Amino acid sequence: MNKSQRPVIADYYEHRVTLEKNSTSALQLGAEAASSLLKRHEIESREIDALFTGRSPQGYMALQYNQVLLNELGLQPEISSEVTMHGAGALGSIGLASELIKSGSITNALCVTNEANALWSDPGQANAAWEEEPWFEGSVRPTTPALYGQLAMRAVHEGIVSRDSAAGVAVAAREWGRVHPQAWAYGREPLSKEAVASSRIIAQPFRLLDCAPWYKGGIGTAVFVCSQQEAEQRGVDYVVLRGWGSKSSYERVTQQLNARPRSSKRPADLFRTGAGDATDKALALSGATMDNISLVQTSAPFSHILLLFLIEMGVIDSRDASEWIDSGELGTGGTRAVNTSGGYLGHGQVPQGLYLLTETIDQLKGKAKGRQVDGVNMGLVHGHGGIAACHTSLVLSN
Amino acid sequence: MDFYDLKYGNKSLGVFHPEPQTVEFWEGLSRGTLLLRSCSDCARAWHPLQITCLACRTPLSGWVESAGHGTVWSFSTVEDALGSSEPGSRHVGIIRLSEDVYFFGGIDLKDEEISIGMVVAFSHQSDTLKWKVV
């Protein structure tokens, strides 16, 4: 591919605050991250061709959030948009930027995602109000875990995942989180499957330690996507954006079941969420297969759901999951590194958390201090949103 | 018809009323009747939120009364410590009706232990979507 149309991620800037600095808005986080990135590379406002954001942050709800940010940054791009596929829009914004670079219509894009909901509200209470349909679901007041629990209980019932394997996923997430200095699990005790199994029920089948904690703060991430030619001209150490895929399957959990063709002999299920389709597309566009992937990052707030995604994405086979997990493949000694930042379970969940992407970039650049995986040359990062409804996957290489 | 006050923490995000196409459903529910959308062209039954038939793309205008029973397709629990104002656990689940339409709702139990595949019937006791074991 021509270097002028080959998309790369030139650099990112991540701005984090913790609960102690609780006067920061999501907009501030995003604006400061973007400004810092532009300043670092001496990029003038007029040089930005496109600005994309994930959906409006829960901690700063605004229509046309991209316009609010654009206004703050003083940008006048050729094209700008929110990419609103729930949390999958965060990675989707980068995928969209890459398509425009490949087409030749732009040479660069600033992609910004930010969230600070934990600073301004109790997301454990508030989140379900955003995820549920207000009347047919909201009238019986489910929690977010109880909505995801529908998938997980059925998956346990059908033997796709087991509670024991899910507990093993939580143990591995703690292992990785313990070695990431900004993760929730950093410095905490190692976890055992027994501890997971004896923690209190949150929403069947999830026990407390099957669930991701909310990240106690906010994160704003700005990513500069550009052509390889521009990255080389700017003299930056880039990673190549080889391919991406996206899939949006439904909005309400029952819709996946109701919308299926009833003439089909295929039994109804909620397990073809789109994570697999998005990943297949990203791999196909990359000219790669899962065998080429040495690093996987995936977003899932519950251990059973993380396992379901890994199965759907083809990272592991459902039949081998128990043995694979028990042999430590998901942990720091595994042959294919998974969620090396701890993922949502070990790092703490931030909606639209781009730290899965920045961790992938750090690993590919050999800069993941204290947790660097040897020989990483191609990474897959997956983000999702809604109740497992929308998905985006990117394949990156160094 | 009640309105629904969407909350974000302690703040109200606005008062919502049901989607216009579902008003007849909620009125039926208050009379103890479970109504489904029915396609005038291909006769398929649909969830009340559905606006057009996904099989033949005909706008849905008719209603058909459901037999009101089905099975638990999946379920989970809502614990009081996670934001509910009610003490103890509540069950919420996906019910597969005999008409092959899936509903989300609350599941009322007495002494039974809930399980997938359990036969349930629409509960006439409230104007929210609740199911009871039969």
XYZ file of C-alpha atoms in Angstrom:
532
model
C 0.000 0.000 0.000
C 1.107 3.530 -0.775
C 2.598 5.162 2.334
C 0.369 8.204 1.856
C -2.698 6.017 2.281
C -1.442 3.508 4.811
C -2.996 4.321 8.206
C -0.850 4.268 11.317
C -1.269 5.357 14.916
C 1.448 7.934 15.348
C 1.027 8.593 19.038
C -1.433 9.015 21.880
C -1.716 11.090 25.017
C -3.558 9.805 28.035
C -4.725 12.133 30.788
C -5.923 10.480 33.992
C -7.326 11.875 37.192
C -8.334 10.079 40.349
C -11.208 10.657 42.733
C -9.102 13.018 44.815
C -9.100 15.505 41.931
C -12.818 15.378 41.457
C -13.491 18.744 39.901
C -12.376 17.589 36.457
C -14.961 17.144 33.725
C -14.791 14.631 30.913
C -14.460 17.535 28.492
C -11.452 18.839 30.409
C -9.825 15.413 30.260
C -10.358 15.122 26.525
C -9.342 18.679 25.760
C -6.187 18.488 27.871
C -5.206 15.128 26.364
C -5.729 16.432 22.826
C -3.919 19.698 23.475
C -0.979 17.891 25.041
C -0.710 15.576 22.058
C -0.831 18.448 19.573
C 1.760 20.360 21.588
C 4.085 17.353 21.850
C 4.268 17.059 18.069
C 3.925 20.763 17.299
C 0.795 20.127 15.249
C -1.081 23.288 14.298
C -4.883 23.359 14.537
C -5.189 23.944 10.792
C -3.251 20.735 10.117
C -5.957 18.478 11.579
C -8.095 17.029 8.808
C -10.635 15.182 10.946
C -11.834 15.042 14.530
C -13.711 11.991 15.779
C -14.931 11.227 19.254
C -16.606 8.291 20.897
C -20.153 8.888 22.107
C -20.870 11.744 24.433
C -19.433 10.843 27.837
C -21.905 9.998 30.603
C -20.101 12.538 32.764
C -20.637 15.309 30.192
C -23.761 14.708 28.156
C -23.919 16.994 25.138
C -25.445 16.639 21.717
C -22.790 16.687 18.982
C -20.080 16.203 21.591
C -17.496 16.338 18.808
C -18.570 19.915 18.149
C -18.155 20.849 21.795
C -14.634 19.454 21.776
C -13.843 20.972 18.391
C -14.933 24.339 19.768
C -12.709 23.932 22.808
C -9.682 22.938 20.758
C -10.135 25.610 18.112
C -10.135 23.081 15.292
C -11.761 23.479 11.894
C -11.502 19.988 10.409
C -12.887 18.895 7.065
C -14.970 16.267 8.793
C -15.965 15.688 12.393
C -18.351 13.299 14.093
C -19.253 11.395 17.209
C -19.079 7.675 16.588
C -21.987 6.460 18.644
C -22.006 2.678 18.838
C -22.149 2.719 22.617
C -18.617 2.130 23.923
C -17.557 0.501 20.651
C -17.523 3.958 19.086
C -14.246 4.771 20.829
C -12.300 2.264 18.739
C -14.762 2.818 15.887
C -13.565 6.410 15.607
C -10.069 5.122 14.904
C -11.349 2.584 12.395
C -13.306 5.283 10.613
C -10.266 7.550 10.511
C -8.224 4.725 8.999
C -10.786 4.217 6.229
C -10.680 7.888 5.294
C -6.876 7.809 5.203
C -6.962 4.687 3.034
C -9.383 6.395 0.661
C -7.046 9.356 0.340
C -9.643 11.897 1.459
C -7.701 12.863 4.603
C -4.144 12.355 5.778
C -4.734 12.559 9.522
C -7.360 12.523 12.257
C -7.486 13.322 15.921
C -9.585 10.729 17.782
C -10.553 11.632 21.335
C -12.434 9.658 23.926
C -12.973 10.697 27.500
C -15.048 9.682 30.480
C -15.254 10.836 34.059
C -18.606 9.466 35.159
C -17.202 7.953 38.350
C -16.171 11.469 39.450
C -19.673 12.863 39.144
C -22.083 10.073 39.929
C -22.373 6.525 41.167
C -22.104 4.577 37.919
C -23.125 1.372 39.675
C -26.554 2.885 40.191
C -26.793 5.108 37.152
C -25.513 2.903 34.360
C -28.539 0.628 34.017
C -30.709 3.665 33.307
C -28.661 4.225 30.150
C -28.468 0.598 29.100
C -32.075 -0.473 29.550
C -35.198 0.233 27.542
C -37.132 2.411 29.991
C -40.515 0.659 29.946
C -40.199 -2.984 29.014
C -36.928 -3.435 30.865
C -36.644 -0.439 33.160
C -40.033 -0.905 34.771
C -38.697 -3.932 36.678
C -35.487 -2.064 37.542
C -32.703 -4.419 36.519
C -29.109 -3.533 37.309
C -26.433 -3.588 34.615
C -25.026 -6.875 35.998
C -28.533 -8.382 35.853
C -28.810 -7.425 32.172
C -25.435 -8.964 31.293
C -26.420 -11.829 33.577
C -29.059 -12.920 31.043
C -26.313 -13.817 28.565
C -24.126 -15.384 31.184
C -26.792 -17.565 32.824
C -27.867 -18.915 29.460
C -24.240 -19.555 28.508
C -23.718 -21.493 31.744
C -26.953 -23.403 31.099
C -25.814 -24.378 27.602
C -22.371 -25.382 28.821
C -20.547 -22.716 26.805
C -18.875 -21.303 29.905
C -18.554 -22.684 33.403
C -18.533 -20.790 36.666
C -15.163 -22.345 37.437
C -13.603 -21.186 34.162
C -15.069 -17.726 34.690
C -13.456 -17.607 38.119
C -10.157 -18.497 36.440
C -10.611 -15.501 34.139
C -11.001 -13.238 37.178
C -7.853 -14.708 38.734
C -5.828 -14.004 35.580
C -7.179 -10.453 35.325
C -6.029 -9.784 38.891
C -2.594 -11.198 38.001
C -2.125 -8.715 35.141
C -3.696 -5.829 37.043
C -1.257 -6.329 39.896
C 1.667 -5.409 37.645
C 0.155 -2.295 36.052
C 0.839 0.733 38.259
C -2.358 2.534 37.251
C -4.660 -0.458 37.567
C -7.234 -0.934 40.290
C -5.602 -4.247 41.193
C -2.096 -2.816 41.483
C -0.595 -3.832 44.804
C -3.556 -5.993 45.769
C -3.312 -9.579 46.878
C -3.376 -12.363 44.269
C -6.816 -13.854 43.755
C -7.858 -17.499 43.940
C -10.782 -19.234 42.283
C -11.995 -20.166 45.743
C -12.103 -16.500 46.737
C -14.128 -15.686 43.620
C -16.538 -18.543 44.281
C -17.102 -17.509 47.881
C -17.583 -13.782 47.259
C -21.123 -12.477 47.537
C -23.623 -12.700 44.709
C -24.076 -9.481 42.733
C -26.389 -10.759 40.009
C -26.534 -14.408 39.056
C -24.223 -15.872 37.923
C -21.840 -13.059 38.845
C -20.199 -12.928 42.223
C -18.465 -9.803 43.415
C -15.045 -10.894 42.180
C -16.455 -11.838 38.764
C -17.295 -8.161 38.291
C -15.144 -5.262 37.150
C -14.787 -2.455 39.654
C -15.416 1.035 38.326
C -12.178 2.881 37.716
C -12.012 5.446 40.494
C -11.393 8.437 38.337
C -11.532 9.587 34.767
C -9.479 9.072 31.622
C -9.170 11.200 28.525
C -7.278 9.759 25.578
C -6.303 11.506 22.370
C -4.972 9.415 19.492
C -3.289 10.818 16.408
C -4.032 8.641 13.391
C -2.308 9.563 10.158
C -0.728 8.194 7.019
C 2.583 6.370 7.339
C 4.072 9.095 5.174
C 3.018 11.847 7.577
C 4.226 9.844 10.590
C 7.625 9.407 8.983
C 7.789 13.094 8.108
C 7.044 13.920 11.735
C 9.662 11.426 12.842
C 7.422 9.498 15.228
C 7.579 5.874 16.302
C 4.256 4.625 14.950
C 2.321 1.359 14.972
C 0.573 0.182 11.821
C -3.222 0.020 11.803
C -3.603 -3.088 9.696
C -7.345 -3.584 9.771
C -10.535 -3.027 11.671
C -14.033 -4.399 11.874
C -17.228 -3.406 13.550
C -20.610 -4.978 14.220
C -23.734 -3.713 15.920
C -26.227 -6.458 16.690
C -29.135 -5.057 18.722
C -30.096 -2.474 21.286
C -32.274 -4.416 23.739
C -31.287 -7.834 25.008
C -34.525 -9.445 23.803
C -34.244 -7.970 20.316
C -31.458 -10.340 19.287
C -33.883 -13.157 20.056
C -37.003 -11.596 18.529
C -35.342 -10.391 15.327
C -33.896 -13.714 14.218
C -35.547 -15.361 11.200
C -38.010 -17.793 12.717
C -37.859 -20.004 9.665
C -34.260 -20.624 10.646
C -33.471 -23.905 12.329
C -30.748 -22.119 14.252
C -31.739 -21.939 17.900
C -32.138 -18.512 19.396
C -29.075 -17.260 21.168
C -27.421 -14.155 22.465
C -23.917 -15.406 21.932
C -23.340 -14.130 18.408
C -22.979 -10.656 19.810
C -20.886 -9.257 16.993
C -17.523 -9.589 18.772
C -16.648 -12.490 16.471
C -17.803 -10.782 13.280
C -15.937 -7.569 14.102
C -12.779 -9.528 14.847
C -13.070 -11.696 11.722
C -13.386 -8.565 9.597
C -10.413 -6.892 11.265
C -8.274 -9.986 10.758
C -9.372 -10.408 7.143
C -8.536 -6.798 6.289
C -5.192 -7.282 7.995
C -4.370 -10.365 5.967
C -3.869 -12.175 9.253
C -5.413 -14.988 11.247
C -5.748 -15.429 14.979
C -2.596 -17.556 14.853
C -0.650 -14.417 13.967
C -1.939 -12.513 16.993
C 0.382 -12.523 19.981
C -1.539 -10.043 22.142
C -5.295 -9.683 22.735
C -7.104 -6.948 24.639
C -10.845 -7.216 25.084
C -13.421 -5.233 27.008
C -15.789 -7.091 29.269
C -17.023 -6.075 32.701
C -17.764 -9.613 33.926
C -15.618 -12.739 33.882
C -18.227 -14.926 32.151
C -18.708 -12.297 29.451
C -14.957 -11.958 28.944
C -14.786 -15.694 28.416
C -17.739 -15.574 26.005
C -16.028 -12.852 23.961
C -12.734 -14.768 23.826
C -14.625 -17.816 22.563
C -16.674 -15.833 20.031
C -13.580 -14.029 18.770
C -11.818 -17.337 18.223
C -9.096 -16.716 20.803
C -9.978 -19.951 22.573
C -12.214 -22.926 21.908
C -15.094 -23.375 24.309
C -14.215 -27.066 24.704
C -10.667 -26.273 25.768
C -11.434 -23.256 27.913
C -11.226 -24.947 31.287
C -7.902 -26.647 30.598
C -6.525 -23.539 28.881
C -7.362 -21.289 31.804
C -6.213 -23.744 34.462
C -2.855 -24.060 32.734
C -2.325 -20.312 33.193
C -2.673 -19.305 29.534
C -4.622 -16.175 30.455
C -2.143 -15.065 33.092
C 1.257 -13.418 32.958
C 2.906 -16.680 31.888
C 0.530 -17.429 29.001
C 1.687 -17.969 25.427
C -0.841 -15.498 23.988
C -1.025 -12.487 26.251
C -4.591 -11.428 27.069
C -5.581 -8.142 28.727
C -2.117 -7.204 29.889
C -3.414 -4.033 31.539
C -5.713 -6.198 33.667
C -8.665 -5.446 31.407
C -11.858 -4.124 32.959
C -11.662 -6.723 35.737
C -8.139 -5.929 36.854
C -7.737 -2.325 35.747
C -11.183 -0.983 36.553
C -13.857 -0.121 34.032
C -14.104 3.238 32.361
C -16.829 3.342 29.712
C -15.162 3.628 26.328
C -11.874 2.839 28.047
C -9.180 3.385 25.491
C -6.550 2.062 27.841
C -7.004 -1.268 26.071
C -5.745 0.449 22.929
C -2.945 2.379 24.606
C -1.781 -0.797 26.324
C -1.617 -2.512 22.924
C 0.413 0.364 21.509
C 2.777 0.310 24.504
C 3.282 -3.440 24.152
C 3.956 -3.157 20.419
C 6.465 -0.377 21.048
C 8.134 -2.349 23.831
C 7.239 0.313 26.393
C 4.990 -1.658 28.761
C 7.362 -1.353 31.672
C 7.062 -4.133 34.224
C 4.633 -6.168 32.147
C 6.220 -6.176 28.676
C 5.465 -9.355 26.785
C 8.382 -10.685 24.763
C 8.105 -10.895 21.003
C 4.823 -9.018 20.535
C 4.489 -8.025 16.908
C 0.755 -8.058 16.207
C -2.030 -7.175 18.598
C -5.815 -7.345 18.540
C -7.837 -4.886 20.579
C -11.601 -5.223 20.968
C -14.043 -2.782 22.515
C -17.733 -3.197 23.088
C -20.690 -1.262 24.350
C -24.319 -1.672 25.274
C -25.235 -5.036 26.735
C -22.693 -6.775 24.472
C -24.487 -5.071 21.587
C -21.835 -3.156 19.613
C -18.270 -4.168 18.851
C -15.147 -2.851 17.198
C -11.856 -4.678 16.760
C -8.538 -3.301 15.530
C -5.448 -5.197 14.448
C -2.175 -3.347 15.007
C 1.409 -4.298 14.331
C 4.828 -2.800 14.931
C -50.866 5.949 32.219
C -47.833 6.459 34.427
C -44.731 8.266 33.326
C -41.192 7.112 33.827
C -38.643 9.409 35.418
C -35.230 8.458 34.061
C -32.655 8.908 36.776
C -28.910 9.409 36.598
C -27.789 9.076 40.210
C -30.132 11.378 42.093
C -30.732 13.627 39.105
C -33.725 13.373 36.806
C -32.920 13.219 33.103
C -36.499 13.743 32.077
C -39.913 12.180 32.193
C -40.675 9.647 29.510
C -43.991 8.246 28.423
C -44.382 4.965 26.578
C -43.647 4.787 22.886
C -46.931 5.751 21.170
C -47.247 2.400 19.442
C -47.178 0.596 22.775
C -49.953 2.513 24.563
C -52.528 -0.140 23.658
C -50.249 -2.783 25.132
C -50.008 -0.981 28.476
C -53.752 -0.393 28.535
C -54.243 -4.107 27.864
C -51.839 -4.939 30.668
C -53.871 -2.885 33.127
C -56.927 -4.950 32.085
C -55.002 -8.178 32.655
C -54.433 -8.901 28.963
C -51.046 -9.506 27.344
C -51.100 -8.153 23.807
C -48.593 -8.798 21.020
C -48.128 -6.952 17.791
C -49.535 -8.884 14.853
C -48.589 -8.496 11.212
C -51.631 -8.006 8.992
C -49.711 -9.410 6.051
C -47.877 -12.508 7.301
C -49.641 -12.970 10.672
C -46.419 -13.161 12.658
C -46.520 -12.036 16.260
C -44.027 -9.469 17.519
C -42.928 -7.746 20.684
C -45.045 -4.609 21.343
C -42.057 -2.328 20.716
C -41.727 -3.556 17.143
C -42.944 -0.984 14.598
C -42.597 -2.921 11.356
C -42.635 -6.649 10.646
C -39.030 -7.815 10.254
C -40.188 -10.756 8.120
C -42.150 -8.851 5.450
C -41.483 -5.156 6.329
C -45.184 -4.361 6.722
C -45.999 -1.625 9.268
C -47.534 -3.285 12.309
C -50.948 -1.991 13.256
C -52.860 -4.939 14.678
C -52.767 -6.727 18.003
C -53.290 -10.306 19.056
C -53.868 -11.567 22.571
C -51.099 -13.808 23.869
C -51.908 -17.088 25.576
C -49.864 -15.539 28.378
C -47.540 -18.400 29.154
C -44.008 -19.352 28.293
C -40.731 -20.588 29.707
C -37.796 -18.946 31.410
C -35.122 -18.576 28.702
C -32.639 -16.930 31.029
C -32.647 -15.017 34.280
C -30.556 -13.132 36.791
C -31.027 -11.505 40.140
C -31.101 -7.954 41.428
C -29.554 -7.593 44.861
C -30.535 -4.836 47.233
C -26.945 -3.697 47.678
C -26.669 -2.723 44.026
C -28.997 0.187 43.780
C -32.358 -1.357 44.393
C -34.530 0.224 47.054
C -36.126 -3.147 47.726
C -34.620 -5.467 50.306
C -33.424 -8.917 49.267
C -33.167 -10.425 45.833
C -35.499 -10.007 42.917
C -35.433 -12.114 39.781
C -35.512 -10.643 36.309
C -35.433 -12.727 33.189
C -36.164 -13.321 29.561
C -39.367 -15.244 28.945
C -39.992 -17.101 25.715
C -43.733 -17.017 25.081
C -45.556 -19.878 23.409
C -45.957 -17.518 20.423
C -42.110 -17.495 20.116
C -41.845 -13.883 21.238
C -39.313 -12.979 23.918
C -40.093 -10.589 26.764
C -37.982 -9.168 29.551
C -39.634 -8.939 32.945
C -39.688 -9.630 36.631
C -40.242 -13.195 37.841
C -42.133 -13.686 41.107
C -41.226 -16.758 43.086
C -42.691 -18.216 46.224
C -40.758 -21.185 47.469
C -39.580 -22.363 44.061
C -35.984 -22.355 42.938
C -35.787 -20.636 39.600
C -34.354 -22.505 36.633
C -34.085 -22.105 32.904
C -36.949 -23.873 31.172
C -39.344 -23.339 34.064
C -42.927 -22.744 32.912
C -44.292 -19.322 33.808
C -47.437 -17.335 33.157
C -48.069 -13.662 32.779
C -48.997 -12.169 36.143
C -52.086 -9.953 36.179
C -51.201 -8.422 39.488
C -49.456 -5.291 38.374
C -49.012 -2.928 35.476
C -45.373 -3.912 35.100
C -44.265 -6.986 33.202
C -44.182 -9.749 35.753
C -44.319 -13.495 35.502
C -45.264 -16.159 38.002
C -44.411 -19.830 38.173
C -47.239 -22.204 37.257
